[in-house]
Amino acid sequence: MNSKTDRKCLTIILAAGEGKRMASDLPKVLHPVAGLAMVGHVMETAKSAGAEAIAVVVGNQAERVSKAVEDYDPSSTSHIQHERLGTGHAVLAAQDAITDEFDDVVVLNGDVPLIRASTIESARAELNEGADIVVLGFRTADPTGYGRMITEGKNLLAIREHKDATDEERKITFCNSGIMAFRREIMVDVLKAIGNDNTQGEYYLTDAAEVARQKGLEVIASEVPEDETLGVNDRVQLAEVEHIWQQRRRHDLMLSGVSMTAPHTVIFHHDTVVERDAVLEPNLVFGPDVRIAKGATIRSFSHLEGAQVGEGAIVGPFARLRPGTVMGPKARAGNFVEIKAGLVAAGAKINHLSYIGDAEVGAEANIGAGTITCNYDGFGKHKTKIGDGAFIGTNTSLVAPVSIGTNANTAAGSVIYEDVPSDALAIERGKQANLEGKAKVLRERNQARKLATRSTKDA
Ligand code: UD1
Ligand code: MG
């Protein structure tokens, strides 16, 4: 029997807090880590850990948080905690969701985004083995502010909030992460028996441990690494969490076959996909929705979003790929090249100083330095089509809509505003005139003027 598949799980995520220390108009749990709101990370992890249903407790800016939560997962439900009377009270705001179809109920915090699915799974495995409540704790050098776990072997006797703890209890360095798993059958009775007779006059979820013991239930503590339990209260902690998230992703990608010479300078989005044998040079930023295929190289100082880079393609240094861009196998985009909604076919080269927008670039086409697609006329965007094997001369302006035929050429410096047939050479520029001896005449006249001014100054 496999606990992961047989037992049904509801996850309740607490996200009602104000997050005053963020000093922000944006609700705390919507602040992003790797581009995804913290509560989004927690929801993703809950799902990976087998949650069949997700209930989110909202309060501060409830509508905004509910909307975001429903966008991430339309099957999730939001529950409003009208008054903030403590974590125990918050969980009960989602009481409607705690129905008898579930065996396990996991409580997570919306501002603790680094918890791993495997950790939640191991807590659920303990429920499967007979525990009624499992509380995840961590050891830390500075336990100030956290609830202390009072244990006897594996058994958890009580959790004492810092503010309510004795000096002796405050010496305990094993702390409550805030993450708990309950056997659903006993949960609501336990929560309803929690009182608010404490320093803060709040209903503490943590008191579930003591209450359950008094009912003769089995409550156990399980240890998790500290980095998974980091909570975000201010933007300094937000940056710490971002840093750890990025480190984890770099580590995982390197182990899956991606090379990075300076991994700490490469910033990923939560959904970035990089296949094996890709090489990522230093100083890169990945925005949303980027996919790098096998063996591609992204050279230093490039910024990519909404782009796919094909097998063996080379992008950068100093390239910017914007949404809708697809680089085919072995295609190239070199330094100071910006591509927006560009379909660049296999082996095509755009190596220097170009803007390619709303364009199709054919296979093996060569786009000369300084080529610009003039795709916008102030009202609408227009398409440029460049055929396979075409050769676009340096400093060509392609005024869209325009199409360049297969194997056609454009002469350097041309402004191309009419379609060019296949195999044609288009030249659009003033005719060159060589004025014999004219340079010499100008030079001598200028030298004579210089001499004249000098002798007037000397006089
Ligand atoms: C809580 C734990 C503490 C633990 C710490 C870990 C309690 C009583 N204490 O303390 O043992 O060491 O987390 O970080 O649970 N929330 C609501 N509604 C409320 C109150 C809180 O939704 O009425 C939410 C908050 O937004 C937050 C979470 O519950 O996401 C935890 O609340 P917080 O105030 O941060 O509790 P701590 O004092 O940090
Ligand atoms: Mg907290």
Short mmCIF file of C-alpha atoms and ligand atoms in Angstrom, two decimals:
data_model
loop_
_atom_site.label_atom_id
_atom_site.label_comp_id
_atom_site.label_asym_id
_atom_site.label_seq_id
_atom_site.Cartn_x
_atom_site.Cartn_y
_atom_site.Cartn_z
CA MET A 1 0.00 0.00 0.00
CA ASN A 2 1.31 3.39 -0.94
CA SER A 3 0.36 6.23 1.38
CA LYS A 4 0.85 8.82 -1.35
CA THR A 5 -1.82 7.35 -3.58
CA ASP A 6 -4.28 5.82 -1.12
CA ARG A 7 -4.76 8.66 1.31
CA LYS A 8 -6.55 11.75 0.09
CA CYS A 9 -5.09 15.07 1.09
CA LEU A 10 -6.42 18.58 1.61
CA THR A 11 -3.86 21.37 1.97
CA ILE A 12 -4.77 24.56 3.83
CA ILE A 13 -2.53 27.52 3.13
CA LEU A 14 -2.53 30.43 5.60
CA ALA A 15 -2.31 33.72 3.75
CA ALA A 16 -4.39 36.19 5.71
CA GLY A 17 -1.58 38.10 7.38
CA GLU A 18 -0.88 41.75 6.72
CA GLY A 19 2.82 41.61 6.10
CA LYS A 20 3.36 45.14 7.42
CA ARG A 21 7.12 44.78 7.37
CA MET A 22 7.10 44.38 3.60
CA ALA A 23 6.14 48.08 3.44
CA SER A 24 4.19 47.34 0.28
CA ASP A 25 0.85 47.88 -1.42
CA LEU A 26 1.12 44.35 -2.76
CA PRO A 27 -0.11 41.69 -0.32
CA LYS A 28 2.89 39.81 1.11
CA VAL A 29 2.06 36.38 -0.30
CA LEU A 30 1.85 37.85 -3.82
CA HIS A 31 5.45 39.05 -3.78
CA PRO A 32 7.32 36.97 -6.34
CA VAL A 33 10.20 34.56 -5.93
CA ALA A 34 11.69 33.68 -9.32
CA GLY A 35 8.74 35.49 -10.88
CA LEU A 36 6.04 33.41 -9.17
CA ALA A 37 4.11 34.70 -6.14
CA MET A 38 5.13 33.02 -2.91
CA VAL A 39 1.66 31.58 -2.48
CA GLY A 40 1.98 30.16 -6.02
CA HIS A 41 5.13 28.30 -5.00
CA VAL A 42 3.39 26.90 -1.95
CA MET A 43 0.42 25.78 -4.09
CA GLU A 44 2.73 24.09 -6.62
CA THR A 45 4.56 22.25 -3.85
CA ALA A 46 1.28 21.19 -2.24
CA LYS A 47 0.19 19.69 -5.55
CA SER A 48 3.51 17.88 -6.04
CA ALA A 49 3.06 16.44 -2.56
CA GLY A 50 -0.25 14.95 -3.66
CA ALA A 51 -2.84 17.49 -2.49
CA GLU A 52 -6.21 16.70 -4.08
CA ALA A 53 -7.61 20.04 -2.90
CA ILE A 54 -6.17 23.37 -1.84
CA ALA A 55 -7.93 25.82 0.47
CA VAL A 56 -6.35 29.22 0.99
CA VAL A 57 -7.20 31.38 4.01
CA VAL A 58 -7.25 35.03 3.01
CA GLY A 59 -7.88 38.23 4.96
CA ASN A 60 -5.68 41.17 4.14
CA GLN A 61 -6.63 42.36 0.61
CA ALA A 62 -8.71 39.20 0.45
CA GLU A 63 -10.14 39.79 -3.02
CA ARG A 64 -6.80 40.36 -4.63
CA VAL A 65 -5.22 37.32 -3.02
CA SER A 66 -8.23 35.10 -3.84
CA LYS A 67 -8.13 36.16 -7.45
CA ALA A 68 -4.43 35.33 -7.78
CA VAL A 69 -4.94 32.00 -6.05
CA GLU A 70 -7.83 31.07 -8.36
CA ASP A 71 -5.75 32.06 -11.39
CA TYR A 72 -3.01 29.66 -10.33
CA ASP A 73 -5.44 26.85 -9.69
CA PRO A 74 -9.12 27.30 -10.56
CA SER A 75 -10.00 24.25 -8.49
CA SER A 76 -8.65 25.80 -5.29
CA THR A 77 -10.94 27.59 -2.86
CA SER A 78 -10.47 30.80 -0.85
CA HIS A 79 -11.79 31.26 2.66
CA ILE A 80 -12.00 34.63 4.33
CA GLN A 81 -10.79 35.04 7.91
CA HIS A 82 -12.63 38.24 8.83
CA GLU A 83 -10.73 38.96 12.04
CA ARG A 84 -7.12 37.94 12.63
CA LEU A 85 -7.49 36.02 15.87
CA GLY A 86 -4.52 33.69 15.44
CA THR A 87 -3.31 30.75 13.39
CA GLY A 88 -5.72 28.27 15.02
CA HIS A 89 -8.63 30.57 14.22
CA ALA A 90 -7.28 30.99 10.67
CA VAL A 91 -7.32 27.26 9.95
CA LEU A 92 -10.91 27.06 11.18
CA ALA A 93 -11.87 29.72 8.63
CA ALA A 94 -11.40 26.92 6.10
CA GLN A 95 -13.49 24.46 8.09
CA ASP A 96 -15.95 24.03 5.19
CA ALA A 97 -13.16 22.52 3.16
CA ILE A 98 -12.29 19.89 5.81
CA THR A 99 -14.78 17.28 4.60
CA ASP A 100 -14.72 13.56 5.26
CA GLU A 101 -13.46 12.73 1.79
CA PHE A 102 -9.96 13.56 3.05
CA ASP A 103 -7.66 11.44 5.16
CA ASP A 104 -4.85 13.99 5.65
CA VAL A 105 -4.92 17.75 6.12
CA VAL A 106 -1.62 19.59 5.68
CA VAL A 107 -1.31 23.19 6.91
CA LEU A 108 1.25 25.36 5.12
CA ASN A 109 2.11 29.05 5.36
CA GLY A 110 1.76 31.26 2.31
CA ASP A 111 4.96 33.09 3.20
CA VAL A 112 7.17 29.99 3.59
CA PRO A 113 7.80 29.18 -0.07
CA LEU A 114 10.85 26.91 0.07
CA ILE A 115 9.26 23.87 1.67
CA ARG A 116 9.90 20.77 -0.47
CA ALA A 117 7.27 18.32 -1.63
CA SER A 118 9.35 15.40 -0.30
CA THR A 119 9.22 16.89 3.20
CA ILE A 120 5.43 17.12 3.10
CA GLU A 121 5.27 13.57 1.77
CA SER A 122 7.35 12.29 4.66
CA ALA A 123 5.03 14.00 7.16
CA ARG A 124 2.08 12.34 5.44
CA ALA A 125 3.87 9.00 5.60
CA GLU A 126 4.00 9.39 9.41
CA LEU A 127 0.22 9.91 9.46
CA ASN A 128 -0.12 6.74 7.44
CA GLU A 129 1.91 4.95 10.08
CA GLY A 130 -0.48 5.99 12.82
CA ALA A 131 0.38 9.49 14.02
CA ASP A 132 -2.56 11.84 14.54
CA ILE A 133 -0.57 15.06 14.18
CA VAL A 134 2.90 15.63 12.74
CA VAL A 135 4.64 18.96 13.33
CA LEU A 136 7.71 19.87 11.32
CA GLY A 137 10.46 21.50 13.33
CA PHE A 138 13.91 22.85 12.51
CA ARG A 139 17.06 23.56 14.48
CA THR A 140 18.43 27.06 14.39
CA ALA A 141 21.21 29.05 16.02
CA ASP A 142 18.85 31.91 16.83
CA PRO A 143 15.40 30.66 17.88
CA THR A 144 14.15 34.08 19.02
CA GLY A 145 10.53 34.62 18.07
CA TYR A 146 9.73 31.03 17.13
CA GLY A 147 7.54 28.56 18.93
CA ARG A 148 9.72 26.03 20.84
CA MET A 149 9.12 22.31 20.40
CA ILE A 150 8.98 20.52 23.75
CA THR A 151 9.70 16.90 22.97
CA GLU A 152 10.28 13.55 24.56
CA GLY A 153 12.00 11.42 21.94
CA LYS A 154 9.84 11.62 18.85
CA ASN A 155 6.80 12.68 20.85
CA LEU A 156 5.82 16.31 20.83
CA LEU A 157 4.43 17.32 24.22
CA ALA A 158 3.72 20.97 23.50
CA ILE A 159 4.74 23.98 21.47
CA ARG A 160 5.49 27.08 23.49
CA GLU A 161 5.34 30.43 21.71
CA HIS A 162 8.39 32.62 22.38
CA LYS A 163 6.29 35.24 24.14
CA ASP A 164 4.79 32.65 26.47
CA ALA A 165 7.92 30.59 27.10
CA THR A 166 9.92 30.43 30.34
CA ASP A 167 13.65 31.25 30.27
CA GLU A 168 14.37 27.53 30.42
CA GLU A 169 12.06 26.81 27.45
CA ARG A 170 13.63 29.65 25.48
CA LYS A 171 16.93 27.77 25.53
CA ILE A 172 15.40 25.13 23.25
CA THR A 173 16.71 25.52 19.69
CA PHE A 174 14.28 23.07 18.07
CA CYS A 175 11.55 25.32 16.62
CA ASN A 176 8.13 25.03 15.04
CA SER A 177 8.19 25.62 11.29
CA GLY A 178 4.45 26.29 11.30
CA ILE A 179 3.91 23.31 9.00
CA MET A 180 1.67 20.60 10.37
CA ALA A 181 -0.10 17.53 9.11
CA PHE A 182 -3.31 16.28 10.75
CA ARG A 183 -5.33 13.12 10.50
CA ARG A 184 -8.54 14.71 9.26
CA GLU A 185 -10.84 12.71 11.54
CA ILE A 186 -9.48 14.30 14.72
CA MET A 187 -8.64 17.74 13.37
CA VAL A 188 -11.73 19.89 13.83
CA ASP A 189 -12.39 18.64 17.38
CA VAL A 190 -8.81 19.44 18.34
CA LEU A 191 -8.90 22.92 16.78
CA LYS A 192 -12.21 23.75 18.47
CA ALA A 193 -10.75 22.85 21.85
CA ILE A 194 -7.97 25.44 21.51
CA GLY A 195 -8.37 28.46 23.78
CA ASN A 196 -6.85 31.91 23.73
CA ASP A 197 -5.50 32.18 27.24
CA ASN A 198 -2.01 33.41 26.37
CA THR A 199 0.08 36.58 26.20
CA GLN A 200 -1.31 37.56 22.81
CA GLY A 201 -4.91 36.52 23.45
CA GLU A 202 -4.83 34.55 20.18
CA TYR A 203 -6.00 31.10 19.17
CA TYR A 204 -2.67 29.39 18.52
CA LEU A 205 -2.64 26.53 16.05
CA THR A 206 0.42 25.35 17.94
CA ASP A 207 -1.74 24.55 20.96
CA ALA A 208 -3.17 21.69 18.89
CA ALA A 209 -0.20 19.63 20.11
CA GLU A 210 -1.03 19.89 23.81
CA VAL A 211 -4.79 19.62 23.28
CA ALA A 212 -4.40 16.47 21.20
CA ARG A 213 -2.08 14.88 23.82
CA GLN A 214 -4.70 15.49 26.49
CA LYS A 215 -7.15 13.62 24.26
CA GLY A 216 -4.71 10.70 24.18
CA LEU A 217 -3.75 11.25 20.54
CA GLU A 218 -0.30 10.64 19.07
CA VAL A 219 1.57 13.85 18.25
CA ILE A 220 5.05 13.65 16.83
CA ALA A 221 7.79 16.06 15.81
CA SER A 222 9.76 15.61 12.63
CA GLU A 223 12.91 17.57 11.76
CA VAL A 224 13.38 19.48 8.48
CA PRO A 225 16.36 21.47 7.19
CA GLU A 226 16.22 25.10 8.26
CA ASP A 227 16.37 26.51 4.72
CA GLU A 228 13.00 24.94 3.87
CA THR A 229 11.30 26.73 6.71
CA LEU A 230 12.49 30.28 6.03
CA GLY A 231 9.58 32.67 6.28
CA VAL A 232 9.40 36.04 4.59
CA ASN A 233 8.49 39.03 6.70
CA ASP A 234 10.45 41.78 4.95
CA ARG A 235 12.24 42.35 1.67
CA VAL A 236 15.60 41.34 3.06
CA GLN A 237 14.20 37.89 3.80
CA LEU A 238 12.48 37.91 0.41
CA ALA A 239 15.89 38.38 -1.22
CA GLU A 240 17.37 35.58 0.94
CA VAL A 241 14.62 33.23 -0.14
CA GLU A 242 15.12 34.23 -3.78
CA HIS A 243 18.84 33.50 -3.40
CA ILE A 244 18.23 30.02 -1.98
CA TRP A 245 15.63 29.28 -4.66
CA GLN A 246 18.09 30.30 -7.38
CA GLN A 247 20.88 28.20 -5.82
CA ARG A 248 18.63 25.14 -5.77
CA ARG A 249 17.64 25.59 -9.40
CA ARG A 250 21.25 26.08 -10.54
CA HIS A 251 22.29 22.99 -8.62
CA ASP A 252 19.50 20.88 -10.13
CA LEU A 253 20.21 22.12 -13.65
CA MET A 254 23.94 21.44 -13.39
CA LEU A 255 23.24 17.91 -12.16
CA SER A 256 20.88 17.43 -15.11
CA GLY A 257 23.68 18.27 -17.55
CA VAL A 258 23.72 22.04 -17.99
CA SER A 259 27.12 23.79 -17.83
CA MET A 260 27.50 27.10 -16.04
CA THR A 261 30.85 28.72 -15.49
CA ALA A 262 29.58 31.28 -12.97
CA PRO A 263 26.27 29.82 -11.78
CA HIS A 264 25.73 32.49 -9.11
CA THR A 265 25.37 35.12 -11.86
CA VAL A 266 22.63 33.33 -13.78
CA ILE A 267 19.08 34.22 -12.75
CA PHE A 268 16.25 31.88 -13.66
CA HIS A 269 12.49 32.29 -13.80
CA HIS A 270 10.53 29.58 -12.01
CA ASP A 271 9.50 28.05 -15.33
CA THR A 272 12.80 28.21 -17.26
CA VAL A 273 13.58 24.96 -19.07
CA VAL A 274 17.18 24.17 -20.04
CA GLU A 275 18.09 20.89 -21.69
CA ARG A 276 21.29 18.91 -21.26
CA ASP A 277 24.59 20.04 -22.72
CA ALA A 278 23.39 23.60 -22.95
CA VAL A 279 26.08 26.06 -21.89
CA LEU A 280 25.15 29.14 -19.90
CA GLU A 281 27.88 31.75 -19.73
CA PRO A 282 28.06 34.27 -16.85
CA ASN A 283 25.53 37.06 -16.25
CA LEU A 284 22.24 35.98 -17.77
CA VAL A 285 18.67 36.84 -16.91
CA PHE A 286 15.79 34.55 -17.83
CA GLY A 287 12.29 36.03 -17.78
CA PRO A 288 9.10 33.99 -18.05
CA ASP A 289 8.56 31.18 -20.50
CA VAL A 290 12.02 30.40 -21.88
CA ARG A 291 13.13 27.07 -23.26
CA ILE A 292 16.74 26.31 -24.17
CA ALA A 293 17.26 23.14 -26.21
CA LYS A 294 20.11 20.67 -26.05
CA GLY A 295 23.58 21.94 -26.72
CA ALA A 296 22.60 25.58 -27.19
CA THR A 297 24.94 28.26 -25.85
CA ILE A 298 23.74 31.46 -24.21
CA ARG A 299 26.64 33.84 -24.05
CA SER A 300 27.22 36.47 -21.40
CA PHE A 301 24.96 39.44 -20.61
CA SER A 302 21.89 38.25 -22.46
CA HIS A 303 18.26 38.74 -21.43
CA LEU A 304 15.63 36.29 -22.62
CA GLU A 305 11.87 36.10 -22.12
CA GLY A 306 9.12 34.22 -23.94
CA ALA A 307 11.72 32.66 -26.23
CA GLN A 308 12.73 29.24 -27.46
CA VAL A 309 16.31 28.55 -28.43
CA GLY A 310 16.88 25.54 -30.67
CA GLU A 311 19.48 22.80 -30.49
CA GLY A 312 23.03 24.04 -30.90
CA ALA A 313 21.93 27.65 -31.40
CA ILE A 314 24.14 30.46 -30.08
CA VAL A 315 22.68 33.58 -28.50
CA GLY A 316 24.69 36.59 -27.30
CA PRO A 317 26.84 37.99 -25.89
CA PHE A 318 24.59 41.01 -25.17
CA ALA A 319 21.51 39.67 -26.94
CA ARG A 320 17.91 40.32 -26.05
CA LEU A 321 15.25 37.80 -27.03
CA ARG A 322 11.69 38.96 -26.44
CA PRO A 323 8.36 37.12 -26.38
CA GLY A 324 7.37 35.10 -29.39
CA THR A 325 10.92 34.47 -30.53
CA VAL A 326 11.87 31.02 -31.78
CA MET A 327 15.47 30.37 -32.76
CA GLY A 328 15.82 27.26 -34.90
CA PRO A 329 18.61 24.73 -34.58
CA LYS A 330 22.08 26.26 -34.99
CA ALA A 331 20.63 29.74 -35.55
CA ARG A 332 22.60 32.67 -34.17
CA ALA A 333 21.83 36.01 -32.58
CA GLY A 334 24.99 37.91 -31.74
CA ASN A 335 25.94 41.03 -29.84
CA PHE A 336 23.46 43.89 -29.52
CA VAL A 337 20.74 42.01 -31.36
CA GLU A 338 17.13 42.35 -30.23
CA ILE A 339 14.53 39.96 -31.58
CA LYS A 340 10.82 40.26 -30.82
CA ALA A 341 8.32 37.74 -32.19
CA GLY A 342 10.93 36.56 -34.65
CA LEU A 343 10.94 33.11 -36.14
CA VAL A 344 14.55 32.51 -37.02
CA ALA A 345 14.93 29.28 -38.98
CA ALA A 346 17.76 26.76 -38.78
CA GLY A 347 21.25 28.10 -39.36
CA ALA A 348 20.17 31.71 -39.93
CA LYS A 349 22.62 34.32 -38.63
CA ILE A 350 21.85 37.71 -37.14
CA ASN A 351 25.24 38.43 -35.73
CA HIS A 352 25.50 42.13 -34.99
CA LEU A 353 23.54 45.21 -33.97
CA SER A 354 20.07 44.42 -35.31
CA TYR A 355 16.41 44.77 -34.42
CA ILE A 356 14.27 42.00 -35.84
CA GLY A 357 10.59 42.35 -34.89
CA ASP A 358 7.49 40.52 -36.16
CA ALA A 359 9.61 38.74 -38.71
CA GLU A 360 10.33 35.38 -40.27
CA VAL A 361 13.93 34.75 -41.15
CA GLY A 362 14.47 31.80 -43.49
CA ALA A 363 16.92 28.95 -43.03
CA GLU A 364 20.59 29.88 -43.54
CA ALA A 365 19.71 33.51 -44.25
CA ASN A 366 22.41 36.01 -43.33
CA ILE A 367 21.30 39.27 -41.79
CA GLY A 368 23.98 41.95 -42.06
CA ALA A 369 25.11 44.19 -39.23
CA GLY A 370 22.71 47.00 -38.39
CA THR A 371 19.69 45.52 -40.17
CA ILE A 372 16.45 46.94 -38.80
CA THR A 373 12.92 45.76 -39.43
CA CYS A 374 10.71 48.84 -39.41
CA ASN A 375 7.73 46.93 -38.07
CA TYR A 376 5.75 49.73 -36.45
CA ASP A 377 4.20 52.70 -38.22
CA GLY A 378 2.83 54.33 -35.10
CA PHE A 379 -0.50 52.53 -35.44
CA GLY A 380 0.03 48.86 -36.17
CA LYS A 381 2.71 46.21 -36.36
CA HIS A 382 3.61 44.71 -39.73
CA LYS A 383 5.42 41.60 -40.81
CA THR A 384 8.72 41.10 -42.55
CA LYS A 385 9.42 37.84 -44.35
CA ILE A 386 12.93 36.93 -45.34
CA GLY A 387 13.33 33.82 -47.51
CA ASP A 388 15.70 30.92 -47.05
CA GLY A 389 19.29 31.72 -47.97
CA ALA A 390 18.64 35.45 -48.38
CA PHE A 391 21.52 37.85 -47.79
CA ILE A 392 20.53 41.15 -46.21
CA GLY A 393 23.25 43.76 -46.64
CA THR A 394 24.65 45.78 -43.78
CA ASN A 395 22.47 48.64 -42.56
CA THR A 396 19.36 47.60 -44.45
CA SER A 397 16.03 49.01 -43.28
CA LEU A 398 13.19 46.63 -44.07
CA VAL A 399 9.97 48.65 -44.07
CA ALA A 400 7.19 46.22 -43.19
CA PRO A 401 5.03 44.76 -44.54
CA VAL A 402 7.68 43.52 -46.90
CA SER A 403 8.98 40.23 -48.12
CA ILE A 404 12.39 39.20 -49.42
CA GLY A 405 12.46 36.14 -51.69
CA THR A 406 14.52 33.00 -51.37
CA ASN A 407 18.23 33.59 -51.99
CA ALA A 408 17.61 37.28 -52.73
CA ASN A 409 20.13 39.95 -51.71
CA THR A 410 19.75 43.52 -50.55
CA ALA A 411 22.55 46.00 -51.00
CA ALA A 412 24.10 47.62 -47.94
CA GLY A 413 22.40 50.79 -46.77
CA SER A 414 19.17 50.15 -48.66
CA VAL A 415 15.73 51.11 -47.44
CA ILE A 416 13.62 48.25 -48.76
CA TYR A 417 9.92 49.05 -48.98
CA GLU A 418 8.86 46.83 -51.88
CA ASP A 419 8.94 43.05 -52.07
CA VAL A 420 12.12 41.57 -53.53
CA PRO A 421 11.69 38.52 -55.82
CA SER A 422 13.73 35.35 -55.29
CA ASP A 423 17.30 35.54 -56.55
CA ALA A 424 17.04 39.31 -57.14
CA LEU A 425 19.44 41.93 -55.79
CA ALA A 426 17.65 45.00 -54.47
CA ILE A 427 19.57 48.27 -54.33
CA GLU A 428 17.88 51.35 -52.90
CA ARG A 429 20.32 54.20 -52.31
CA GLY A 430 21.69 57.29 -54.05
CA LYS A 431 24.05 56.67 -56.92
CA GLN A 432 27.70 57.18 -55.97
CA ALA A 433 29.63 60.00 -57.69
CA ASN A 434 33.46 60.22 -57.53
CA LEU A 435 34.58 63.84 -57.89
CA GLU A 436 38.19 63.55 -59.14
CA GLY A 437 40.71 65.64 -57.15
CA LYS A 438 38.01 67.23 -54.98
CA ALA A 439 39.41 65.81 -51.70
CA LYS A 440 42.80 67.37 -52.39
CA VAL A 441 41.21 70.77 -53.14
CA LEU A 442 39.30 70.71 -49.83
CA ARG A 443 42.36 69.62 -47.84
CA GLU A 444 44.56 72.38 -49.21
CA ARG A 445 41.91 75.03 -48.67
CA ASN A 446 41.46 73.98 -45.01
CA GLN A 447 45.20 73.91 -44.35
CA ALA A 448 45.54 77.43 -45.77
CA ARG A 449 42.72 78.70 -43.48
CA LYS A 450 44.40 77.15 -40.42
CA LEU A 451 47.71 78.86 -41.20
CA ALA A 452 45.97 82.20 -41.69
CA THR A 453 44.25 82.07 -38.28
CA ARG A 454 47.52 81.08 -36.53
CA SER A 455 49.46 84.07 -37.99
CA THR A 456 46.73 86.56 -36.93
CA LYS A 457 46.96 85.18 -33.30
CA ASP A 458 50.82 85.45 -33.31
CA ALA A 459 50.73 89.05 -34.52
C1 UD1 B 1 4.03 30.96 13.94
C2 UD1 B 1 3.92 29.87 15.00
C3 UD1 B 1 5.29 29.63 15.60
C4 UD1 B 1 6.27 29.28 14.53
C5 UD1 B 1 6.30 30.34 13.45
C6 UD1 B 1 7.14 29.85 12.27
C7 UD1 B 1 1.68 30.09 15.94
C8 UD1 B 1 0.89 30.56 17.11
N1 UD1 B 1 2.99 30.29 16.01
O1 UD1 B 1 4.41 32.15 14.63
O2 UD1 B 1 5.22 28.56 16.55
O3 UD1 B 1 7.56 29.08 15.09
O4 UD1 B 1 4.98 30.60 12.95
O5 UD1 B 1 7.32 30.86 11.33
O6 UD1 B 1 1.14 29.52 15.03
N2 UD1 B 1 -2.13 34.02 9.96
C9 UD1 B 1 -3.43 34.12 9.56
N3 UD1 B 1 -4.37 34.56 10.43
C10 UD1 B 1 -4.09 34.88 11.72
C11 UD1 B 1 -2.75 34.78 12.13
C12 UD1 B 1 -1.79 34.35 11.24
O7 UD1 B 1 -3.74 33.81 8.40
O8 UD1 B 1 -5.01 35.24 12.45
C13 UD1 B 1 -1.12 33.55 9.01
C14 UD1 B 1 -0.02 34.55 8.73
O9 UD1 B 1 -0.36 35.35 7.62
C15 UD1 B 1 1.15 33.64 8.42
C16 UD1 B 1 0.90 32.42 9.30
O10 UD1 B 1 -0.48 32.45 9.59
O11 UD1 B 1 1.16 33.21 7.07
C17 UD1 B 1 1.73 32.45 10.59
O12 UD1 B 1 1.40 33.58 11.35
P1 UD1 B 1 2.49 34.51 12.02
O13 UD1 B 1 1.82 35.68 12.62
O14 UD1 B 1 3.60 34.75 11.09
O15 UD1 B 1 2.96 33.56 13.22
P2 UD1 B 1 4.32 33.62 13.98
O16 UD1 B 1 4.19 34.56 15.12
O17 UD1 B 1 5.43 33.82 13.04
MG MG B 2 5.70 34.40 10.96
#
